Short mmCIF file of C-alpha atoms and ligand atoms in Angstrom, two decimals:
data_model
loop_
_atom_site.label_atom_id
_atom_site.label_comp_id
_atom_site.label_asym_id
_atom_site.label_seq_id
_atom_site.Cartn_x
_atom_site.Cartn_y
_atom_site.Cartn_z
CA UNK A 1 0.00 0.00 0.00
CA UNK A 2 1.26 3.51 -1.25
CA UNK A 3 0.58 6.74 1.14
CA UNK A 4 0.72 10.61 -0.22
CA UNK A 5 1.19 13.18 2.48
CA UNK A 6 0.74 16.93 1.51
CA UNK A 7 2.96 19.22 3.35
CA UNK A 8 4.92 16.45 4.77
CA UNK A 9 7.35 18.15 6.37
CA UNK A 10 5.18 19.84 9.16
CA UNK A 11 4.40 18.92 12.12
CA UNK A 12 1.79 16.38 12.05
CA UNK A 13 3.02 15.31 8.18
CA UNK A 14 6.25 13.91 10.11
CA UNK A 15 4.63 12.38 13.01
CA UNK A 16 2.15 10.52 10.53
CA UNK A 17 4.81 9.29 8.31
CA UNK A 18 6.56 7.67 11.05
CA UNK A 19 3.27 6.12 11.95
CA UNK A 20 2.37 4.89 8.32
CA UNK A 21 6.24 3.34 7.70
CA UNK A 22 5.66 1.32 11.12
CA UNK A 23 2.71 0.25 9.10
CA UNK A 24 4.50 -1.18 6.33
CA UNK A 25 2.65 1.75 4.01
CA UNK A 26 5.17 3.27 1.71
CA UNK A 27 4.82 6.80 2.28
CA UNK A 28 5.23 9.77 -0.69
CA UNK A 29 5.32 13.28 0.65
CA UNK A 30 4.84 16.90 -1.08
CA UNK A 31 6.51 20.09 0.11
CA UNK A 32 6.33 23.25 -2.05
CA UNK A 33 10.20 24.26 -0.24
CA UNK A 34 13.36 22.47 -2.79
CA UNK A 35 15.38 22.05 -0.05
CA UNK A 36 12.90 19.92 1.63
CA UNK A 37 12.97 17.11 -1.30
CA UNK A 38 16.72 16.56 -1.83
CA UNK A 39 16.83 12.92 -0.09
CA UNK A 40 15.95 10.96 -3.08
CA UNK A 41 15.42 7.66 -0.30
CA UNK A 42 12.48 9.78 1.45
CA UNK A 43 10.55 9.95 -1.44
CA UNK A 44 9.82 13.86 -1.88
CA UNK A 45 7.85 15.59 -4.77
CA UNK A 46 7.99 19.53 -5.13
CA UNK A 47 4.55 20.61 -5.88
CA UNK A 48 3.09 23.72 -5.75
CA UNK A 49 -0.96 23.37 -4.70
CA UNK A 50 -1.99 26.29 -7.54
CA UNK A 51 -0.54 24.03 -10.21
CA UNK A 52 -3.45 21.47 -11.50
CA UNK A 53 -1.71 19.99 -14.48
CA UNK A 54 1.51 19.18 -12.38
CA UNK A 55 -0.83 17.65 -9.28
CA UNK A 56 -2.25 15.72 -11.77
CA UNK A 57 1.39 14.41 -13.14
CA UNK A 58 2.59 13.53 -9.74
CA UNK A 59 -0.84 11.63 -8.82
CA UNK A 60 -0.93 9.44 -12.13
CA UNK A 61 3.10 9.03 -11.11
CA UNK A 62 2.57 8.33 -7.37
CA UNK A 63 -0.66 6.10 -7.65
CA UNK A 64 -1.15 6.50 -3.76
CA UNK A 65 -3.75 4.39 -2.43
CA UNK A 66 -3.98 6.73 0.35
CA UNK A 67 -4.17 10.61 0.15
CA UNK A 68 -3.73 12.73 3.66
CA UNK A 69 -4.22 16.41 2.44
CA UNK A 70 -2.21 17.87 5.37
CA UNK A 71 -0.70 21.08 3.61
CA UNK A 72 -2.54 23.99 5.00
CA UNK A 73 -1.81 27.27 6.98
CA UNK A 74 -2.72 26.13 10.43
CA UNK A 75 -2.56 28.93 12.92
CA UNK A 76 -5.51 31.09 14.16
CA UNK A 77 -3.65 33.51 15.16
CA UNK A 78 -1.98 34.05 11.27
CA UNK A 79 -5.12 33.73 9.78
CA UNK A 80 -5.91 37.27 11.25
CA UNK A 81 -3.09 38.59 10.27
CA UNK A 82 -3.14 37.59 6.56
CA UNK A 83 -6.48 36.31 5.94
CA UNK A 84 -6.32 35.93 2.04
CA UNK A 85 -3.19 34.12 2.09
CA UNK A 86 -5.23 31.59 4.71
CA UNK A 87 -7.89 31.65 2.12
CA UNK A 88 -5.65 30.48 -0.32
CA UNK A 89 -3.79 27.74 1.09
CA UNK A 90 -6.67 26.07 2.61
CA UNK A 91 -9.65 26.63 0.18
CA UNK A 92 -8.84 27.45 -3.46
CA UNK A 93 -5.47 24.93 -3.02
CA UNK A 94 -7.88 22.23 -1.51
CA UNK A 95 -10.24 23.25 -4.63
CA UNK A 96 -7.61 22.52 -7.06
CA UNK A 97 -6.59 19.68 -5.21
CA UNK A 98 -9.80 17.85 -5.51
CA UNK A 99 -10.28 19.08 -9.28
CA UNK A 100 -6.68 17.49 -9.68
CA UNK A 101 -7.66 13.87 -8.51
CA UNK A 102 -10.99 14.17 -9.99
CA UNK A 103 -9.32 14.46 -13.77
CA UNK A 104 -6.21 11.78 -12.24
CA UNK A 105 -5.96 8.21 -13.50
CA UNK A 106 -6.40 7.26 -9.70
CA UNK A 107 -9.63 9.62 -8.89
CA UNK A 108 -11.63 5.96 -7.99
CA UNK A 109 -9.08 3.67 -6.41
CA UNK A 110 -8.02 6.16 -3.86
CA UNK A 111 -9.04 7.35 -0.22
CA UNK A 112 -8.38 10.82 0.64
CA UNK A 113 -8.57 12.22 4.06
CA UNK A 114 -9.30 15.83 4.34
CA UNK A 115 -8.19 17.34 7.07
CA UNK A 116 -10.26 20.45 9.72
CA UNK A 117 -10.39 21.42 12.62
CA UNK A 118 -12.12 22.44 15.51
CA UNK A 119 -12.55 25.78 14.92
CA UNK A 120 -15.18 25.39 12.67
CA UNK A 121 -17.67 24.78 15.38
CA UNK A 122 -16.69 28.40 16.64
CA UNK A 123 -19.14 29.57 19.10
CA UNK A 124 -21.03 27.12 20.88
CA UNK A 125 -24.13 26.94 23.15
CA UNK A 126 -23.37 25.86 26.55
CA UNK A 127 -25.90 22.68 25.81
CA UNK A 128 -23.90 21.88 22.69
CA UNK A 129 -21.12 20.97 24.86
CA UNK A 130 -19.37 18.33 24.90
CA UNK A 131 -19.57 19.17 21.11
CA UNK A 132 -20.89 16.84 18.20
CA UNK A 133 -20.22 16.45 14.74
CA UNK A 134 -24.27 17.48 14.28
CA UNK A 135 -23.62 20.62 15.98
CA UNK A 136 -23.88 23.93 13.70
CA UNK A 137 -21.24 25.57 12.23
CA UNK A 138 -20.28 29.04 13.70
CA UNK A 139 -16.49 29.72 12.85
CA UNK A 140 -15.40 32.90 14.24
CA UNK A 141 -11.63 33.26 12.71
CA UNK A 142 -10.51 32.98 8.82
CA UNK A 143 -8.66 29.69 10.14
CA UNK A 144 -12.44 28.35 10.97
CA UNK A 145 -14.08 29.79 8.19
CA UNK A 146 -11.28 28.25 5.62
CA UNK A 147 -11.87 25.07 7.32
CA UNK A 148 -15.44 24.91 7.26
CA UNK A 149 -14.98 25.58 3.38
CA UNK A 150 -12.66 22.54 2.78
CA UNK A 151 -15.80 19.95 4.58
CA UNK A 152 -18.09 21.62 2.19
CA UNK A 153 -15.70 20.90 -0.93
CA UNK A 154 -14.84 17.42 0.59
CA UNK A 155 -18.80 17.15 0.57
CA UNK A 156 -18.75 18.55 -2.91
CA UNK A 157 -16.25 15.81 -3.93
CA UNK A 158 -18.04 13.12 -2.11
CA UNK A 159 -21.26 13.54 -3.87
CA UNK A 160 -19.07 13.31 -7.05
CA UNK A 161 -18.06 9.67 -6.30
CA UNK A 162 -14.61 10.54 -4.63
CA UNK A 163 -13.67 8.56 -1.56
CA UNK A 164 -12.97 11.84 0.95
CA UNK A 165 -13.28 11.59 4.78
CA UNK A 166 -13.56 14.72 6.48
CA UNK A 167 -11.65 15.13 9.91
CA UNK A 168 -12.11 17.84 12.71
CA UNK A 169 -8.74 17.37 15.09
CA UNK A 170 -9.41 19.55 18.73
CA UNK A 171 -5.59 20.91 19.39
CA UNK A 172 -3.12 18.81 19.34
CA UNK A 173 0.39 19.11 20.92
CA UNK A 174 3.64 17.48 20.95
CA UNK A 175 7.64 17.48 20.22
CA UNK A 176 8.10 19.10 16.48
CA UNK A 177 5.24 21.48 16.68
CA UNK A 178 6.42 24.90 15.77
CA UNK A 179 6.07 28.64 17.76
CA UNK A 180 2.97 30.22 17.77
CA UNK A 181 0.97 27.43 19.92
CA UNK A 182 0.07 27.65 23.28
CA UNK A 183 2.53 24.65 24.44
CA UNK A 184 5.41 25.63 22.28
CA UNK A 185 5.27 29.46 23.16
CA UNK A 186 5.17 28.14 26.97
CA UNK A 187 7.59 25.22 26.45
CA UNK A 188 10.48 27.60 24.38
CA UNK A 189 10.38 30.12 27.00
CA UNK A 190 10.90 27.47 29.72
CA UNK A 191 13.49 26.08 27.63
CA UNK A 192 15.42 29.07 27.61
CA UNK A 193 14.96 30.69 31.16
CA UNK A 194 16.66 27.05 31.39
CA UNK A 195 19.47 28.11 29.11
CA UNK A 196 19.67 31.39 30.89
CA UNK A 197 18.91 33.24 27.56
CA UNK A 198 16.16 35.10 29.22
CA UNK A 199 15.02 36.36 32.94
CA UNK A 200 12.94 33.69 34.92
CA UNK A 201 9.51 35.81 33.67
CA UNK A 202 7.63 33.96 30.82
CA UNK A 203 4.63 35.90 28.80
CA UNK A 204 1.75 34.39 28.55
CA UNK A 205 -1.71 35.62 27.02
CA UNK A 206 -5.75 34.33 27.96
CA UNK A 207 -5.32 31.53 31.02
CA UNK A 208 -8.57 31.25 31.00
CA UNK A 209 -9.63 29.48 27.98
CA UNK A 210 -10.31 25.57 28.01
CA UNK A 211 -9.09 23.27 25.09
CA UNK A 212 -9.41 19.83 24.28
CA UNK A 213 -6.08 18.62 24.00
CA UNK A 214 -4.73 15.20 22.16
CA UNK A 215 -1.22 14.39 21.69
CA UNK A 216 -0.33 14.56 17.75
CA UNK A 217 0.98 11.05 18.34
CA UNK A 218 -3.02 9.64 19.31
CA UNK A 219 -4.17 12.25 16.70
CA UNK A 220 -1.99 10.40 13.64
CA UNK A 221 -3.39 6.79 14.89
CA UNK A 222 -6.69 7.93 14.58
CA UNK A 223 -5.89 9.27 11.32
CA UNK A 224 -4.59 6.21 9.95
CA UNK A 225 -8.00 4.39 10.78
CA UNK A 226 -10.45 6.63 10.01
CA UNK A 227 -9.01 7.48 6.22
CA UNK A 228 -10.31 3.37 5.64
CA UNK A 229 -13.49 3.17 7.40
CA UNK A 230 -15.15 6.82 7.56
CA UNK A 231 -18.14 7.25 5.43
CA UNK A 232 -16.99 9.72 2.82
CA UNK A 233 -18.66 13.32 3.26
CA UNK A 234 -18.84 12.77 6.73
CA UNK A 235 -17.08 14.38 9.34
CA UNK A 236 -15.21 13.29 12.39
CA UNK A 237 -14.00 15.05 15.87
CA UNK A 238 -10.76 13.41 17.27
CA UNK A 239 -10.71 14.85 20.61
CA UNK A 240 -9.68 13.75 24.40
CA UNK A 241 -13.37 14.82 25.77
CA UNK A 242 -11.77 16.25 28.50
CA UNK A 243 -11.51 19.93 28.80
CA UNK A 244 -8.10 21.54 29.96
CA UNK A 245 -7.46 25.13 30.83
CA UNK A 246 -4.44 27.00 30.05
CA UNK A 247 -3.11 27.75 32.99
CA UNK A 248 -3.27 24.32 34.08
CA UNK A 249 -1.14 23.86 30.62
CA UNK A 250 1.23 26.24 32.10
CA UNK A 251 1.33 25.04 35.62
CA UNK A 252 2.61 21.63 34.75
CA UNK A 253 4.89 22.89 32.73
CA UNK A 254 6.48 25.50 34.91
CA UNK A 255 6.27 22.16 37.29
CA UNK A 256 8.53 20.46 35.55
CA UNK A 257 11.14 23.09 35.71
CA UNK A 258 13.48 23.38 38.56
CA UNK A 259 13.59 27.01 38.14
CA UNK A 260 11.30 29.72 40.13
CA UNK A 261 9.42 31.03 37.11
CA UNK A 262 6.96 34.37 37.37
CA UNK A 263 3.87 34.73 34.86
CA UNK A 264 3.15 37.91 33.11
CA UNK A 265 0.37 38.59 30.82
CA UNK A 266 1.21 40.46 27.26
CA UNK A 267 -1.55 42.28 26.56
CA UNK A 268 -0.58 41.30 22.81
CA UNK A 269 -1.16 37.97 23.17
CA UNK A 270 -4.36 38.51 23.73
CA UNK A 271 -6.84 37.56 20.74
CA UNK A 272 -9.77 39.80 19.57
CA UNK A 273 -12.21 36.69 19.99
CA UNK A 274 -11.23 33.70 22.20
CA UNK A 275 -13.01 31.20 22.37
CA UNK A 276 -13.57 30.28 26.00
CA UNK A 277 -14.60 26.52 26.08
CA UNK A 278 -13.62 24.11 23.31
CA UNK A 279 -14.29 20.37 23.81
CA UNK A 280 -15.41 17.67 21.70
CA UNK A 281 -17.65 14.43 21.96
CA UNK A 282 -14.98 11.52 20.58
CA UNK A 283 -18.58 9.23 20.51
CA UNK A 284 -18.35 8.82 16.59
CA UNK A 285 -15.21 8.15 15.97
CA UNK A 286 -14.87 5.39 19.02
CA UNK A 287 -17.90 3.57 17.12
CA UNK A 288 -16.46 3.24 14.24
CA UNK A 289 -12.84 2.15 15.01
CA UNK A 290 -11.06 1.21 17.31
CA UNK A 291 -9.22 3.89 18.94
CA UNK A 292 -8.97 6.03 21.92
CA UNK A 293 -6.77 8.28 23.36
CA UNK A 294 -3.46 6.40 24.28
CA UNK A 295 -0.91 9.30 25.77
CA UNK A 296 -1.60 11.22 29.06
CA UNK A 297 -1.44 14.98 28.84
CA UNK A 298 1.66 15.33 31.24
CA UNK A 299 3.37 12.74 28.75
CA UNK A 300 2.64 14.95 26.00
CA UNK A 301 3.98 18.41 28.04
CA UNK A 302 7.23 16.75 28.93
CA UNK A 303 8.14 15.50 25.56
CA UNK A 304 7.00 18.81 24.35
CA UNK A 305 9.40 21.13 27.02
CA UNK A 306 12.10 17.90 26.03
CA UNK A 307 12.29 18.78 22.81
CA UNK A 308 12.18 22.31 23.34
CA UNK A 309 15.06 21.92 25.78
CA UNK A 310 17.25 20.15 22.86
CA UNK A 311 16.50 22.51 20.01
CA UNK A 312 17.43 25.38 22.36
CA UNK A 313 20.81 23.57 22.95
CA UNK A 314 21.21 22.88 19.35
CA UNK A 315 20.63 26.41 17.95
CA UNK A 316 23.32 27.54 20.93
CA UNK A 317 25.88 25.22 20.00
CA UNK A 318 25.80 26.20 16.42
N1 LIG B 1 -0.49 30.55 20.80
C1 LIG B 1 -0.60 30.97 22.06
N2 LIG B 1 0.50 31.54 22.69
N3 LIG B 1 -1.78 30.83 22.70
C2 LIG B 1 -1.87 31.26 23.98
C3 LIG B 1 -0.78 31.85 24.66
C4 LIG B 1 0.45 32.00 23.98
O1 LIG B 1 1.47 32.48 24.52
N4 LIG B 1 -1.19 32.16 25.93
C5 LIG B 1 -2.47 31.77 26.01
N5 LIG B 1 -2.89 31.24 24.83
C6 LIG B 1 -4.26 30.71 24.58
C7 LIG B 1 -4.95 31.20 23.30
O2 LIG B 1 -5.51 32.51 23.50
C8 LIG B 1 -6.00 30.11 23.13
O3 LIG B 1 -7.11 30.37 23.97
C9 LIG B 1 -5.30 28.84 23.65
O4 LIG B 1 -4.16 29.30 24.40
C10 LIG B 1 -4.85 27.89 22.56
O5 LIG B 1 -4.14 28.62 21.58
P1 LIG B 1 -3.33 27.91 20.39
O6 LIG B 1 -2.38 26.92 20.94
O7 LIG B 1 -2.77 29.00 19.52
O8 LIG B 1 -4.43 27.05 19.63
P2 LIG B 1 -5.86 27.42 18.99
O9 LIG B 1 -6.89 26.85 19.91
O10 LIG B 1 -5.97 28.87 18.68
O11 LIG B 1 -5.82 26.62 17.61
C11 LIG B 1 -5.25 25.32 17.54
O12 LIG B 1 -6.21 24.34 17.69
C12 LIG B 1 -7.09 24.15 16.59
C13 LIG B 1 -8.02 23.04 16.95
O13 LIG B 1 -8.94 23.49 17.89
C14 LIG B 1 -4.44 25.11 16.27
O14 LIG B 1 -3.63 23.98 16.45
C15 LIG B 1 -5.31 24.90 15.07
O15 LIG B 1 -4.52 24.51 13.93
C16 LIG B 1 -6.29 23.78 15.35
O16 LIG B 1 -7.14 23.56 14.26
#
């Protein structure tokens, strides 16, 4: 069995192909960067998403059985910040994406997971919660409203006889993710009050919000199932259930420090609209495969502040 990952090299694309080689799956991966595709033994394509006729090329080359459409721009926070460029890379790329496998020789053989989020439940009433795939849609971000856009082209697709699972992943953490997360932020500054780089005072923004966290390690698993069994056009949560708030995120971390660490809140941290309570019901997903979550949240954290600890080291050594 042959895997394609979009956008690979991030975060989750590197967890997942770890996962899928374990799995005997021989995995493919895109990147748009050159550098990124010079190891000839990983198996790298350059591929820009805006191209059709080259997607097209690299599918009928490729023949993936499996297709996890991971390439996206993936923080909320950026999304405000440049909200057409969002647009782009999650909507009209995913558009030509689609249009590209619907015209490829492999268009009926193959399985295609597309990949959401959360945030496209946005704002929801207090008996919504724990929250379920039924529940309305009410993004309040660009991130959310890109991501509500790609279930209603995988729902497009569907209903055009293409095998595409739609997937809505609550936040997941864990070693590789990059700045501009709540754990990272926390975990690099910890890293390097640590290094002595900086004073023993971390920034932090809203405390107060509750997520559902998963570690990116459960959230690949589930990924790997769900691709073969979901029902395409539907949608899935992968979420712990359990809410978490940030400063307990923080506490434990600043617990596993030695140091004496002080808080301080940057007012520019702080988001226009925060949502204040995010969790999801997991009761779909669990009856359809067999899966549940597997690593503890204070697992996760320390792996997290680990790996933070060793990239600080690294980048000081060079
Ligand atoms: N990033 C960040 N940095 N967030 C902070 C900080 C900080 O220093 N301090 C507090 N927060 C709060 C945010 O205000 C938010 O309430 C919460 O921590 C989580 O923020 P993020 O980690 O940036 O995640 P997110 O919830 O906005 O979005 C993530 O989860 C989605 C799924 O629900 C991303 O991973 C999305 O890609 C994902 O789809």
């Amino acid at each position: 069995m042959r895997a394609l990952i979009t956008g690979v090299n991030g975060f989750v694309g590197l967890h997942l192909e770890e996962l899928l080689k374990v799995q005997n799956i021989e995995v493919w991966g895109t990147s748009r960067i050159q550098s990124d595709i010079q190891d000839s033994s990983l198996n790298r394509v350059q591929l820009e998403f805006n191209n059709e006729e080259e997607i097209i090329k690299v599918l009928n080359d490729v023949k993936p059985d499996l297709i996890f459409h991971l390439a996206a721009q993936s923080s909320v926070k950026k999304s405000w910040d440049s909200i057409t460029f969002t647009m782009e890379s999650n909507v009209i790329n995913a558009a030509v994406f689609y249009e590209a496998i619907r015209r490829s020789k492999i268009a009926e053989m193959t399985k295609v997971l597309s990949i959401g989020s959360s945030e496209e439940y946005g704002i929801v009433s207090a008996d919504n919660i724990p929250i379920k795939e039924n529940s309305f849609l009410n993004p309040i971000n660009p991130y959310g409203i890109s991501k509500v856009s790609q279930f209603m082209l995988a729902k497009l697709y569907a209903s055009l006889g293409m095998n595409v699972v739609h997937v809505r992943p609550f936040n997941h953490i864990g070693p590789g993710q990059g700045l501009g997360f709540v754990t990272t932020d926390f975990s690099n500054q910890i890293a390097k009050v640590e290094a002595g780089m900086i004073e023993p005072i971390m920034s932090v923004g809203n405390l107060s919000a509750k997520r559902d966290f998963l570690d990116v390690r459960d959230i690949v698993r589930a990924y790997s199932q769900i691709i073969h069994s979901g029902i395409p056009g539907e949608a899935y949560n992968i979420c712990s259930a359990s809410p978490l708030s940030i400063s307990d995120v923080l506490d434990n971390l600043i617990k596993l420090s030695t140091y004496d660490i002080q808080v301080n809140t940057d007012e520019s941290l702080l988001r226009n609209v925060d949502i204040p309570l995010y969790v999801g019901s997991n009761e779909k997903i669990k009856s359809l495969i067999d899966w549940k979550q597997e690593i503890p949240i204070e697992k996760t954290l320390e792996d997290t502040l680990n790996f933070w600890r060793e990239k600080i080291q690294k980048e000081r050594r060079v």
